[in-house]
XYZ file of C-alpha atoms in Angstrom:
583
model
C -21.237 1.195 -7.927
C -17.988 0.236 -9.655
C -14.942 1.834 -8.042
C -11.975 3.205 -9.961
C -9.844 0.359 -8.614
C -12.367 -2.193 -9.851
C -12.487 -0.651 -13.325
C -8.685 -0.492 -13.418
C -8.546 -4.155 -12.439
C -10.601 -5.111 -15.495
C -8.192 -3.310 -17.815
C -5.185 -4.869 -16.095
C -6.793 -8.247 -16.719
C -7.364 -7.220 -20.342
C -3.676 -6.380 -20.670
C -2.524 -9.620 -19.043
C -4.764 -11.830 -21.199
C -3.756 -10.050 -24.382
C -0.091 -10.418 -23.459
C -0.652 -14.090 -22.651
C -2.111 -14.412 -26.159
C 1.063 -12.820 -27.611
C -0.754 -9.657 -28.721
C 1.627 -6.712 -29.082
C 1.096 -3.018 -28.308
C -2.464 -3.256 -26.966
C -1.438 -4.490 -23.502
C 0.625 -1.344 -22.910
C -2.355 0.864 -23.826
C -4.623 -0.989 -21.408
C -2.041 -0.821 -18.604
C -1.618 2.909 -19.095
C -5.375 3.415 -18.997
C -5.652 1.218 -15.900
C -2.986 3.188 -14.051
C -4.665 6.509 -14.823
C -8.129 5.224 -13.953
C -6.913 3.802 -10.633
C -5.341 7.094 -9.542
C -8.065 9.380 -10.908
C -9.321 11.622 -8.077
C -13.015 11.485 -9.075
C -15.149 8.309 -9.127
C -15.425 7.554 -12.824
C -18.787 5.890 -12.244
C -20.070 9.405 -11.458
C -19.109 10.493 -14.978
C -21.009 7.535 -16.376
C -24.057 8.348 -14.271
C -23.945 11.943 -15.534
C -23.466 10.745 -19.129
C -20.304 12.870 -19.228
C -18.406 11.121 -22.007
C -16.072 14.097 -22.401
C -14.867 13.716 -18.798
C -14.240 9.997 -19.283
C -12.229 10.543 -22.448
C -10.415 13.384 -20.700
C -8.598 10.818 -18.546
C -5.132 10.326 -19.992
C -4.839 7.096 -21.935
C -8.614 6.687 -22.257
C -9.786 7.054 -25.835
C -13.121 6.296 -27.428
C -12.779 2.497 -27.371
C -11.675 2.249 -23.747
C -14.250 4.850 -22.677
C -16.976 2.685 -24.244
C -15.754 -0.287 -22.252
C -15.806 1.773 -19.042
C -19.420 2.777 -19.673
C -20.327 -0.812 -20.525
C -18.761 -2.125 -17.313
C -20.274 0.495 -15.008
C -23.741 0.017 -16.496
C -23.758 -3.778 -16.864
C -21.037 -5.132 -14.597
C -19.279 -6.827 -17.528
C -17.331 -6.107 -20.719
C -18.338 -8.373 -23.597
C -14.915 -8.315 -25.244
C -13.230 -9.242 -21.956
C -15.692 -12.107 -21.453
C -14.805 -13.411 -24.920
C -11.110 -13.165 -24.095
C -11.660 -15.033 -20.836
C -13.470 -17.799 -22.709
C -10.631 -18.096 -25.225
C -7.980 -18.062 -22.474
C -9.622 -19.511 -19.335
C -6.636 -18.698 -17.130
C -6.832 -17.347 -13.565
C -4.330 -14.797 -14.783
C -4.228 -12.626 -11.650
C -3.551 -15.633 -9.395
C -0.960 -17.293 -11.600
C 1.033 -14.128 -12.287
C 1.428 -13.554 -8.549
C 4.099 -16.255 -8.724
C 7.470 -14.479 -8.832
C 8.902 -14.860 -12.338
C 5.619 -15.968 -13.930
C 4.284 -13.190 -16.143
C 1.376 -13.185 -18.578
C 3.467 -14.585 -21.453
C 4.644 -17.449 -19.243
C 1.081 -18.114 -18.098
C -0.066 -18.217 -21.719
C 2.649 -20.675 -22.675
C 1.890 -22.955 -19.722
C -1.783 -22.932 -20.721
C -1.007 -23.846 -24.323
C 1.586 -26.511 -23.430
C 0.054 -28.059 -20.300
C -3.502 -26.735 -20.074
C -2.743 -24.907 -16.797
C -5.643 -22.627 -15.823
C -5.483 -22.308 -12.019
C -2.996 -22.304 -9.156
C -4.074 -25.858 -8.357
C -3.226 -26.891 -11.939
C 0.114 -25.129 -11.627
C 0.926 -26.872 -8.350
C 0.007 -30.280 -9.736
C 2.160 -29.773 -12.819
C 5.109 -28.572 -10.714
C 4.841 -31.527 -8.334
C 4.700 -33.908 -11.300
C 7.822 -32.390 -12.838
C 5.957 -31.383 -15.995
C 6.949 -27.717 -16.036
C 10.706 -28.282 -16.310
C 10.027 -30.357 -19.421
C 8.525 -27.367 -21.269
C 10.970 -25.642 -23.613
C 12.424 -22.526 -21.995
C 11.759 -23.739 -18.456
C 13.813 -25.897 -16.137
C 14.174 -27.303 -12.604
C 14.946 -23.877 -11.100
C 11.776 -22.327 -12.542
C 9.731 -25.282 -11.373
C 11.141 -25.015 -7.848
C 10.486 -21.267 -7.808
C 6.836 -21.942 -8.622
C 6.542 -24.431 -5.774
C 8.212 -21.983 -3.380
C 5.824 -19.146 -4.247
C 2.481 -20.934 -4.364
C 1.648 -20.212 -0.725
C 2.299 -16.494 -1.202
C 0.110 -16.370 -4.317
C -2.784 -18.056 -2.533
C -2.541 -15.900 0.580
C -2.444 -12.494 -1.123
C -5.287 -13.413 -3.432
C -7.638 -13.089 -0.452
C -6.598 -9.536 0.464
C -7.065 -6.006 -0.870
C -4.645 -3.096 -0.939
C -4.939 -0.512 1.817
C -5.005 2.095 -0.947
C -8.202 0.539 -2.283
C -9.891 -0.270 1.015
C -9.253 2.920 2.966
C -10.908 5.326 0.475
C -13.949 3.053 0.490
C -13.915 3.065 4.299
C -13.807 6.861 4.263
C -16.909 6.876 2.051
C -18.694 4.494 4.416
C -17.858 6.701 7.401
C -19.070 9.818 5.584
C -22.376 8.110 4.819
C -22.884 6.887 8.380
C -21.936 10.242 9.900
C -24.796 11.833 7.971
C -27.362 9.531 9.583
C -29.157 11.222 12.469
C -29.353 7.919 14.332
C -25.548 7.485 14.432
C -23.763 9.179 17.339
C -20.219 8.063 16.515
C -18.589 5.840 13.948
C -15.075 4.686 13.118
C -13.249 2.013 11.153
C -11.710 -0.871 13.059
C -9.546 -3.879 12.276
C -6.433 -3.895 10.138
C -7.601 -0.905 8.125
C -7.523 1.285 11.242
C -4.031 0.010 11.979
C -3.112 1.002 8.399
C -1.860 -2.451 7.519
C -0.725 -2.597 3.889
C -3.370 -5.149 2.889
C -6.788 -5.877 4.370
C -9.268 -8.721 4.262
C -12.353 -6.539 4.489
C -13.517 -3.183 5.835
C -14.706 -3.217 9.462
C -16.854 -0.327 10.683
C -18.348 0.415 14.120
C -21.291 2.729 14.776
C -22.680 3.898 18.128
C -26.451 4.263 18.192
C -29.597 3.842 20.247
C -31.443 2.693 17.122
C -29.420 -0.269 15.863
C -32.008 -1.746 13.513
C -32.580 1.602 11.784
C -28.839 2.039 11.209
C -28.475 -1.485 9.830
C -31.413 -0.934 7.488
C -30.025 2.385 6.238
C -26.611 0.813 5.685
C -27.933 -2.121 3.668
C -30.109 0.246 1.586
C -27.202 2.603 0.770
C -26.987 3.200 -2.963
C -23.306 2.281 -3.122
C -23.977 -1.254 -1.876
C -23.684 -3.806 -4.632
C -25.113 -6.759 -2.758
C -26.145 -7.761 0.769
C -24.297 -10.737 2.227
C -26.148 -10.953 5.553
C -27.786 -8.708 8.126
C -29.261 -8.876 11.617
C -30.428 -6.583 14.411
C -26.930 -5.316 15.274
C -24.686 -6.066 12.318
C -24.621 -6.403 8.560
C -22.221 -7.407 5.808
C -22.385 -6.106 2.250
C -20.227 -6.071 -0.824
C -19.232 -2.754 -2.383
C -17.348 -3.299 -5.595
C -15.102 -6.260 -4.833
C -14.665 -5.505 -1.135
C -16.718 -6.851 1.768
C -17.781 -4.251 4.347
C -18.847 -5.397 7.825
C -20.867 -3.038 10.031
C -21.357 -3.626 13.739
C -23.599 -1.325 15.781
C -23.097 -0.912 19.532
C -24.569 1.049 22.415
C -22.962 4.510 22.744
C -21.643 3.750 26.218
C -19.771 0.700 24.839
C -18.357 2.338 21.719
C -14.860 2.906 23.158
C -14.407 -0.643 24.387
C -15.761 -2.098 21.155
C -13.437 0.106 19.139
C -10.412 -1.003 21.151
C -11.412 -4.655 20.933
C -12.218 -4.780 17.214
C -9.221 -2.681 16.161
C -6.827 -5.396 17.355
C -4.372 -6.681 16.539
C -5.079 -10.062 18.074
C -1.560 -10.204 19.533
C -1.920 -6.710 21.016
C -5.262 -7.569 22.595
C -4.009 -10.819 24.106
C -1.037 -9.017 25.621
C -3.278 -6.224 26.911
C -5.807 -8.635 28.453
C -3.017 -10.461 30.256
C -1.680 -7.132 31.490
C -5.168 -6.336 32.788
C -5.498 -9.688 34.554
C -2.308 -8.961 36.484
C -4.047 -5.827 37.808
C -7.291 -7.557 38.764
C -9.053 -6.192 35.671
C -10.995 -7.762 32.829
C -11.177 -6.292 29.309
C -13.617 -7.161 26.548
C -15.710 -5.460 23.873
C -18.192 -4.262 26.513
C -15.768 -2.399 28.759
C -13.045 -2.597 31.398
C -14.193 -4.259 34.615
C -12.619 -4.363 38.065
C -12.888 -8.017 39.093
C -10.331 -7.949 41.902
C -12.975 -8.731 44.513
C -14.616 -11.555 42.568
C -13.765 -15.202 42.986
C -14.626 -16.186 39.406
C -13.654 -13.381 37.010
C -14.376 -15.426 33.891
C -18.103 -15.932 34.516
C -19.941 -13.537 32.182
C -18.942 -10.684 29.899
C -20.142 -7.787 32.046
C -19.104 -9.122 35.444
C -17.439 -6.797 37.951
C -17.424 -3.044 38.424
C -17.335 -1.356 35.021
C -14.711 1.395 35.125
C -14.308 2.275 31.430
C -15.746 1.665 27.979
C -17.394 4.781 26.600
C -14.071 5.992 25.153
C -11.125 4.055 23.822
C -8.617 6.190 25.730
C -10.462 5.301 28.928
C -9.805 1.609 28.330
C -6.069 2.215 28.454
C -6.267 4.778 31.246
C -8.065 2.199 33.416
C -4.834 0.192 33.284
C -2.588 3.184 33.908
C -1.465 3.242 30.285
C -1.307 5.978 27.696
C -3.546 5.647 24.635
C -1.625 3.947 21.843
C -2.029 5.010 18.208
C -3.633 2.154 16.248
C -0.570 1.818 13.985
C 1.484 0.640 16.980
C -0.869 -2.104 18.125
C 1.039 -5.102 16.801
C 2.628 -6.349 20.053
C 6.061 -5.037 19.140
C 6.784 -3.402 22.483
C 4.035 -0.775 22.576
C 2.542 -1.863 25.914
C 5.834 -1.691 27.884
C 6.551 1.626 26.161
C 3.161 2.994 27.241
C 3.737 1.716 30.772
C 7.088 3.501 30.960
C 5.978 6.710 29.235
C 8.201 5.942 26.238
C 5.744 5.858 23.346
C 7.144 7.604 20.266
C 5.948 11.015 19.143
C 4.907 9.684 15.770
C 5.425 11.314 12.408
C 2.417 13.283 11.128
C 1.477 14.267 7.595
C 2.074 17.964 8.314
C 5.681 17.205 9.351
C 6.634 16.335 5.768
C 8.397 19.207 3.990
C 9.075 17.607 0.623
C 9.242 14.573 -1.637
C 12.542 13.134 -2.864
C 11.415 10.445 -5.323
C 9.091 11.406 -8.178
C 8.874 10.859 -11.928
C 7.999 12.934 -14.988
C 7.272 12.388 -18.658
C 11.030 12.142 -19.205
C 10.785 8.466 -18.198
C 7.542 6.674 -17.314
C 5.687 9.553 -15.649
C 2.758 11.490 -17.114
C 3.457 15.152 -16.334
C 6.211 17.656 -17.041
C 8.872 18.731 -14.595
C 7.184 22.126 -14.253
C 3.769 20.557 -13.589
C 5.131 18.241 -10.915
C 7.007 21.076 -9.208
C 3.940 23.339 -9.301
C 1.840 20.610 -7.693
C 4.466 20.177 -4.966
C 4.465 23.932 -4.330
C 0.671 23.879 -4.010
C 1.061 21.298 -1.261
C 3.220 23.729 0.685
C 6.436 21.771 0.296
C 9.774 23.479 0.918
C 11.661 21.222 -1.491
C 11.102 18.601 -4.149
C 13.234 16.195 -6.183
C 12.743 14.870 -9.683
C 14.132 11.322 -9.815
C 13.271 9.747 -13.141
C 14.484 6.281 -14.030
C 17.988 5.721 -15.270
C 18.317 3.032 -17.891
C 19.051 -0.423 -16.569
C 17.646 -3.882 -15.862
C 14.024 -4.074 -14.800
C 12.908 -0.618 -15.974
C 9.487 -1.051 -17.573
C 9.413 -0.608 -21.318
C 13.056 0.422 -21.522
C 12.040 3.960 -20.547
C 15.088 4.760 -18.440
C 17.305 7.734 -19.243
C 20.822 7.426 -20.627
C 23.647 9.382 -18.992
C 23.353 12.011 -21.736
C 19.596 12.342 -21.204
C 20.061 12.682 -17.448
C 22.440 15.604 -17.968
C 19.958 17.199 -20.387
C 17.198 16.876 -17.811
C 19.418 18.473 -15.155
C 19.418 21.664 -17.234
C 15.625 21.620 -17.451
C 15.233 21.059 -13.707
C 17.611 23.939 -12.986
C 15.504 26.217 -15.185
C 12.330 25.234 -13.330
C 14.085 25.677 -10.008
C 15.033 29.240 -10.931
C 11.377 30.041 -11.622
C 9.786 28.708 -8.409
C 9.915 29.512 -4.710
C 10.574 25.975 -3.519
C 13.947 24.241 -3.782
C 14.010 21.765 -6.679
C 16.661 19.065 -6.505
C 18.036 17.290 -9.548
C 17.876 13.559 -9.049
C 17.678 10.125 -10.576
C 16.372 6.700 -9.648
C 19.282 4.449 -10.460
C 19.018 0.685 -10.664
C 20.645 -1.530 -8.070
C 21.779 -4.470 -10.170
C 22.180 -8.014 -8.906
C 25.620 -7.274 -7.453
C 24.692 -3.926 -5.860
C 26.170 -1.585 -8.494
C 24.180 1.428 -9.716
C 25.635 2.079 -13.193
C 25.934 5.878 -13.210
C 28.882 7.752 -14.701
C 30.938 10.067 -12.516
C 29.893 13.200 -14.416
C 26.223 12.327 -13.872
C 26.756 11.696 -10.165
C 28.539 15.034 -9.876
C 25.623 16.852 -11.550
C 22.905 15.406 -9.321
C 21.639 16.490 -5.922
C 19.804 13.257 -5.064
C 20.502 9.671 -6.091
C 17.780 7.175 -5.226
C 18.997 3.637 -5.911
C 16.362 0.906 -6.192
C 16.241 -2.785 -7.133
C 13.991 -3.557 -10.110
C 15.212 -6.965 -11.232
C 16.840 -10.088 -9.823
C 14.263 -10.143 -7.035
C 14.471 -13.899 -6.447
C 17.812 -13.838 -4.599
C 18.125 -15.547 -1.225
C 18.051 -13.326 1.873
C 21.804 -13.366 2.493
C 22.669 -12.483 -1.108
C 19.973 -9.799 -1.221
C 21.160 -8.249 2.032
C 24.755 -8.102 0.773
C 23.562 -6.578 -2.506
C 21.549 -3.835 -0.790
C 24.291 -3.089 1.748
C 26.738 -2.586 -1.112
C 24.375 -0.019 -2.637
C 23.979 1.693 0.747
C 27.758 1.901 1.088
C 28.131 3.584 -2.305
C 28.966 7.242 -1.491
C 26.881 8.405 -4.464
C 23.669 6.905 -3.068
C 21.511 9.147 -0.876
C 18.388 6.979 -0.611
C 17.866 3.241 -1.014
C 14.503 3.167 -2.786
C 11.794 0.515 -2.225
C 14.398 -1.924 -0.861
C 12.526 -5.183 -1.459
C 11.123 -4.267 -4.872
C 7.881 -5.955 -3.876
C 4.502 -5.256 -5.442
C 1.733 -6.031 -2.978
C -0.524 -8.906 -4.050
C 1.695 -9.321 -7.138
C 5.237 -10.275 -6.143
C 6.981 -10.800 -2.827
C 10.278 -9.126 -3.748
C 13.597 -9.485 -1.945
C 13.914 -10.852 1.557
C 16.644 -9.208 3.642
C 17.885 -8.481 7.155
C 16.329 -5.076 7.923
C 18.508 -4.559 10.995
C 21.677 -5.101 8.932
C 20.429 -2.608 6.348
C 19.716 -0.221 9.200
C 23.251 -0.526 10.599
C 24.789 0.090 7.181
C 22.490 3.048 6.525
C 23.336 4.613 9.881
C 27.065 4.183 9.293
C 27.122 5.544 5.746
C 24.492 8.268 5.984
C 22.092 6.694 3.491
C 18.345 6.954 3.995
C 16.105 3.894 3.664
C 12.915 4.627 1.780
C 9.322 4.058 2.755
C 7.868 4.053 -0.737
C 4.332 5.413 -0.386
C 2.873 3.891 -3.530
C 0.000 1.778 -2.131
C 1.121 -1.095 -4.325
C 4.527 -1.056 -2.635
C 4.611 0.382 0.924
C 8.222 -0.704 1.017
C 9.797 -0.560 3.646
C 6.955 -1.788 5.830
C 6.269 -1.256 9.533
C 8.391 -3.926 11.206
C 11.313 -3.268 8.824
C 11.139 0.483 9.516
C 11.166 -0.205 13.253
C 14.185 -2.507 12.967
C 16.074 0.040 10.865
C 15.293 2.968 13.168
C 16.448 0.972 16.180
C 19.845 0.758 14.436
C 19.898 4.525 13.893
C 19.051 4.557 10.194
C 17.617 7.692 8.598
C 14.314 7.191 6.767
C 12.865 8.935 3.695
C 9.104 8.814 3.068
C 8.601 9.359 -0.678
C 5.662 8.953 -3.034
C 7.331 7.599 -6.189
C 4.621 9.707 -7.860
C 4.289 9.371 -11.623
C 1.754 12.204 -11.982
C 0.643 15.215 -9.966
C -2.379 13.446 -8.451
C -0.298 10.637 -6.967
C 1.655 13.044 -4.807
C -1.284 12.279 -2.513
C 0.309 8.857 -1.924
C 2.240 10.517 0.899
C -0.732 9.645 3.113
C 0.001 5.924 2.845
C 3.724 6.358 3.409
C 3.307 8.443 6.539
C 1.040 5.876 8.160
C 3.380 3.062 7.132
C 6.293 4.899 8.761
C 4.139 5.367 11.868
C 3.695 1.589 11.952
C 7.491 1.495 12.240
C 7.519 3.913 15.206
C 9.019 6.700 13.081
C 9.280 10.145 14.657
C 9.790 13.341 12.626
C 13.498 13.490 13.451
C 13.973 10.029 11.911
C 12.644 11.150 8.526
C 14.974 13.248 6.375
C 12.210 14.917 4.383
C 10.829 16.504 7.543
C 14.110 18.337 8.085
C 14.781 21.995 7.385
C 16.208 22.652 3.920
C 19.747 23.410 5.063
C 19.900 20.299 7.233
C 18.670 18.164 4.331
C 21.094 19.801 1.904
C 23.973 18.970 4.278
C 22.799 15.343 4.437
C 22.590 15.038 0.658
C 26.046 16.505 0.104
C-alpha cells in the first residue's frame, strides 16, 4: 500500500523535473500538494480504496488533476505523465539535488550542457573540470560539488525518522493483534530515535515463530517479500525495508537490548561486563567468572538475565538506560554513578514558540492555529511567521509594516482565548549574523526566532561566528534551526555547538530543536554539547498547519537524545518564568 510519504515523494519529483525543464508555476502547485499529502493524518490510500474522491480532493492543494494522479499511483504503482517526464529528462533528480547549491534548474542545465544524469556522471564531470566551463558556473561551484558528493551518496540510502516511525507503529499494531505474539518492539536506530534510518527493525517474542513469520509476510500492507526463514523475514512496505526477527519469550529482553544498539554502546557495555566476569549477547547475560574459556559458545555460563531488557542492565549493577541515550556518549558511567538525566517527556511541554500561518507560507489562520494549540492543552503559543529576507521560499516573508499589522490580529485572538498567545516573527540570520528587523517591530514583538535560510555553505569558523553574533543580539530570543539543514537534502551549516552553547548561556538566548522531521536541528550530540555549556533549549515544531503541531513528538525525542531534562527546555517552564526569559 502506498504511504502518504511515498505519494508525496512522487509529486516532489514531479516538481523538480518540471523546474529542471524550466516550467513555471506548476512546480509550486506540486510542492504544495506534496507537503499537504505528506502531513495528512489519514492514509490517503484508504480514500482510494474506499473510492472517496471527495476526501482526496478535500486535501488542500489537491484538485481534480492531482487527485487523478494519486488514484493512478495507488492503484497501479506509477503515474504515466511522470514516467513520460522521466523519459524526457532521465536525471536522478533526487540524488543530484542533494548536492548543496545544486537545485532542479541547475540539474536541468547540467543535463542539457553535459548530459549529466547521475551522481557518477556529476563526479566525473567535476573531476574533469567540465562543470566550471559551463556558463554561470565556475571553480568554486565545481569544488562545492566535489565536496558534497559523499554526503549525497550517503543520505540517499536512508529514510527520515518521520517516515519510518509511523510505519513501525503500524507494524507493531499488526503484530500485537496476533495471538501468537507475546511481546513486540522496534529495535535499531528507529528505537533510538535517530533522525534517519536505514530500515525498520522489529522483534517479536513467540513460541510459534514460523506462524508469526508467515502472518507477517502475508500482511496486506506488504508490497513485496525480500526473504524469509523460520525465525526472520524481510519485506518492503512502500519504499522502506522492514526486518522482523522472532525470538523465544525468555530471550526477548536480551535480544531487544542487543539489536537496539548502538554498536558503540554495545561494545562499551560488553567490555564493562567482561570486567565483572559477565558475558552479554542476544541470548542473555551469563556469569562466566568460574569458566576458563568464556568465549566458547553463545549460551555458556550461568544465565542470570535476558527475559527483560532492564534485567540485562541490572545484572551489571546499572540502571536501565533510555534508548535515546545509547550512543556511547557517557551514558554507561552515568548509569554506574546514578547520574542519568531525568529526560524530557512529551507531557512536560507547555507550548510552542515557532509556528507559521497563512500570513507567510503556512496554511491556516492565526485563530485556527491557536485553537489547535489550546486543544493540545498548551498554556502558551507563539505565532512566528517569516520576515522578508534572503532564503525565504517564494518571497513570502512579511515586511515590517505587515508584521505590525499581524501583531494587531494576534492580540485580538489572544484576547479571545484562554491560553497566552505571543506575537512573534522568524527573522532571517543573514550571512554576517544580522537579523534585519526595525526597532519598532522588535519593540512590538514578544518572541523573535532568528534562523539561517541562506548562505549555508560557509566554513565552520565563519558559520559559528555568524550564529554567535545572532545569539548576542539582545532582540533574539531563540536561534531557530541553527544549521539550516534539510535531512537527506542539504547538509547545512557546520559549527561549534559548544561555542554556541556558551554564547547562548551568557546572553540568555535559547537554541532550538526544530521538530520538523525534515530538520531535527539541533540534533542529539549538538544538544548535549550546548546543555553542558548551560544553554537553554527550545523544542518547537515550526508547524505550518494545525496537523503538524504533532511534530513535537520528533523534537522531544531528539532533545532526549541530547540528554535534555525539562528544566533545560524553556517551553516546559511556567508562563511567568517564560515571560521573564523573553523580556
